[in-house]
mmCIF file of C-alpha atoms in Angstrom:
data_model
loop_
_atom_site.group_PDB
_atom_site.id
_atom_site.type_symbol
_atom_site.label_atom_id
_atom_site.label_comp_id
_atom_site.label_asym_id
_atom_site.label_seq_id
_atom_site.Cartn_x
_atom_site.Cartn_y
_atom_site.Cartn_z
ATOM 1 C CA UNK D 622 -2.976 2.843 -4.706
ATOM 2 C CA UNK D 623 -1.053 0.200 -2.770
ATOM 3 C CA UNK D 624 0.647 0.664 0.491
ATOM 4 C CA UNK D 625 3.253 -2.085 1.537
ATOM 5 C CA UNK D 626 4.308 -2.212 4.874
ATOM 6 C CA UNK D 627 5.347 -4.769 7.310
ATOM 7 C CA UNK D 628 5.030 -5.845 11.441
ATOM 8 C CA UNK D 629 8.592 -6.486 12.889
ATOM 9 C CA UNK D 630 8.203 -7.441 16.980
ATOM 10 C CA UNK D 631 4.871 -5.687 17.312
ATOM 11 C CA UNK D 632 6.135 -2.386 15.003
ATOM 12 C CA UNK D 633 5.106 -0.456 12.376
ATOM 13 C CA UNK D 634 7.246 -0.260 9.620
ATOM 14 C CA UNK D 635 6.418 1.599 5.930
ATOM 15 C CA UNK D 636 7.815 0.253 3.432
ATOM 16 C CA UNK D 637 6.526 1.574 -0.530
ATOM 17 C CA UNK D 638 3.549 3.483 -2.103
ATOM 18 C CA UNK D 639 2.411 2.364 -5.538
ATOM 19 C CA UNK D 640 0.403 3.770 -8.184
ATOM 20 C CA UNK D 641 -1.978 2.304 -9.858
ATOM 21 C CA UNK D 642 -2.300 3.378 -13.889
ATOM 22 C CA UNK D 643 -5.254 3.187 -15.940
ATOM 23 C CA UNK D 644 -5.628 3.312 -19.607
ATOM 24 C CA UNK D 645 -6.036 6.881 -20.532
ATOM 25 C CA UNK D 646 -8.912 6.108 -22.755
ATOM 26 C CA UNK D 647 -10.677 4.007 -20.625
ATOM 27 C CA UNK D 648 -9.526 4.389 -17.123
ATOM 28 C CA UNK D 649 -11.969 1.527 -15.352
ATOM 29 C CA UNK D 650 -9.038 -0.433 -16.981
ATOM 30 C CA UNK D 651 -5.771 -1.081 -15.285
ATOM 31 C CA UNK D 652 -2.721 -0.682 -17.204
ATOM 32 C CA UNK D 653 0.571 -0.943 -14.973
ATOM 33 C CA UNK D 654 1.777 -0.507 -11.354
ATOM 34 C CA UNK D 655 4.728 2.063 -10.788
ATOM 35 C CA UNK D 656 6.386 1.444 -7.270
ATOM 36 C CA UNK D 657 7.450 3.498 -5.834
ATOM 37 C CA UNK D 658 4.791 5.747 -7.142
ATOM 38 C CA UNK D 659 6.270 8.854 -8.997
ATOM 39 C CA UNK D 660 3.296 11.483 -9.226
ATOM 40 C CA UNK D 661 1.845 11.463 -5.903
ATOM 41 C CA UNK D 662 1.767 14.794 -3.834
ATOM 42 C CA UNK D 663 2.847 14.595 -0.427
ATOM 43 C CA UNK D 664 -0.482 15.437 1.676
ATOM 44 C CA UNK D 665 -1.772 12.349 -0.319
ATOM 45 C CA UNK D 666 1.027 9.973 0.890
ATOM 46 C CA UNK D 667 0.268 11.577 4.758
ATOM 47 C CA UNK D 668 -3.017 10.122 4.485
ATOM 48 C CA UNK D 669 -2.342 6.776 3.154
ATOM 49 C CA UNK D 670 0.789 6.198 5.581
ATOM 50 C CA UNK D 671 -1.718 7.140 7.981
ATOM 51 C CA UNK D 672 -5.163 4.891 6.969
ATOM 52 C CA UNK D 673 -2.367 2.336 6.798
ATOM 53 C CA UNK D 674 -1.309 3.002 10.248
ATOM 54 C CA UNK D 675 -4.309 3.113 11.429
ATOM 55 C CA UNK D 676 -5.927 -0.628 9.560
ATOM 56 C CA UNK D 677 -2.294 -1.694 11.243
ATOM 57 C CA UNK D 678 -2.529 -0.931 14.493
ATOM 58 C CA UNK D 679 -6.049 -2.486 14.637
ATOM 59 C CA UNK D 680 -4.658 -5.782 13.046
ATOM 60 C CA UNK D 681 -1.470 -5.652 15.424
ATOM 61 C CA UNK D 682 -4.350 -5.264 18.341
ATOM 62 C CA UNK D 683 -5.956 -8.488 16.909
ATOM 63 C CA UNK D 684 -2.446 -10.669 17.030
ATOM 64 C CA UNK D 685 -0.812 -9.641 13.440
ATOM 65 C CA UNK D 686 3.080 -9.779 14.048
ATOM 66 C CA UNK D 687 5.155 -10.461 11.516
ATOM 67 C CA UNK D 688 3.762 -10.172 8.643
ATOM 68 C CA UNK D 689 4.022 -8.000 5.566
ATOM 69 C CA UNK D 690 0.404 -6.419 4.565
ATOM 70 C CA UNK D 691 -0.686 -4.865 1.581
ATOM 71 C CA UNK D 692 -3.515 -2.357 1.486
ATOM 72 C CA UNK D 693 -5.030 -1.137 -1.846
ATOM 73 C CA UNK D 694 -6.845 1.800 -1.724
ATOM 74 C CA UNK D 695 -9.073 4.734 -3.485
ATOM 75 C CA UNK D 696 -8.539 8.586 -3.648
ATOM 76 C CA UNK D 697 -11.620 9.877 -4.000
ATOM 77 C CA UNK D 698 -12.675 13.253 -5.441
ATOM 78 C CA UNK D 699 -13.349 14.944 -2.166
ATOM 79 C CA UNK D 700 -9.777 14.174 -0.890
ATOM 80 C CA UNK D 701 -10.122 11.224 1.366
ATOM 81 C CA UNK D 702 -9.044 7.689 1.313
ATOM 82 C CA UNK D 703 -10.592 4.532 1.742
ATOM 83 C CA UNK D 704 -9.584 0.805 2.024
ATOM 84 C CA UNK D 705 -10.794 -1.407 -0.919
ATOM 85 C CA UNK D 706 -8.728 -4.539 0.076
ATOM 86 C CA UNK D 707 -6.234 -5.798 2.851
ATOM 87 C CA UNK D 708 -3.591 -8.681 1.683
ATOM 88 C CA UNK D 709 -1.716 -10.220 4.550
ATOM 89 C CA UNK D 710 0.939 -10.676 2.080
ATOM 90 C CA UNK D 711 3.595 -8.487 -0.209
ATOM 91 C CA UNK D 712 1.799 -7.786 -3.708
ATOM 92 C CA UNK D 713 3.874 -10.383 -5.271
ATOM 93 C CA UNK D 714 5.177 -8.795 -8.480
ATOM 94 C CA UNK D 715 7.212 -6.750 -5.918
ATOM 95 C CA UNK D 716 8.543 -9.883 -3.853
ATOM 96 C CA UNK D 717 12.453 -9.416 -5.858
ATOM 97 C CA UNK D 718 12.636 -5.994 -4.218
ATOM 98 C CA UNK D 719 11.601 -6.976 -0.721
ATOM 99 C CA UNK D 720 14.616 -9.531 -0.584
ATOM 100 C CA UNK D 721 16.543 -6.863 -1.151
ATOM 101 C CA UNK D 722 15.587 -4.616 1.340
ATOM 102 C CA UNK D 723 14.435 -6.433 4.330
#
């Protein structure tokens, strides 16, 4: 999954959730993005708002300010989530909609 977010002034701000899709007949492949992501239960998008918030507030501790910051992650079976990658950047297939917005 991706989680998009950006550091305004020293705050937190969330900005989109995307889902990753794999092929369904071999699904260590990736197939497409899908932001914002359409089949994802709300106790999953509490915990990556919040692994988000938390790899932010560490990076904000550090001297991040504004910046946009990309996080992909993994669901795992047993219901947690874990950081595979941080991007101190938008995920730039998305960069038309963030002109729009911010």
């Amino acid at each position: 999954f991706g989680v998009d977010g950006f550091v305004f002034q020293g705050k937190l701000h969330h900005y989109a959730l995307s889902e990753n899709i794999y092929c369904k007949d071999q699904p260590e492949i990736f197939d497409s993005l899908v932001t914002p992501a359409q089949d994802m239960e709300e106790p999953l998008k509490a915990k990556l708002w919040a692994l988000w918030d938390s790899v932010m507030e560490d990076l904000v501790e550090r001297g991040l300010n504004n910046q946009f910051v990309d996080i992909e992650c993994f669901a795992l079976p047993n219901g947690s989530v874990q950081v595979m990658e941080v991007n101190c950047r938008t995920f730039g297939n998305q960069m038309p909609i963030f002109s729009r917005v911010v």
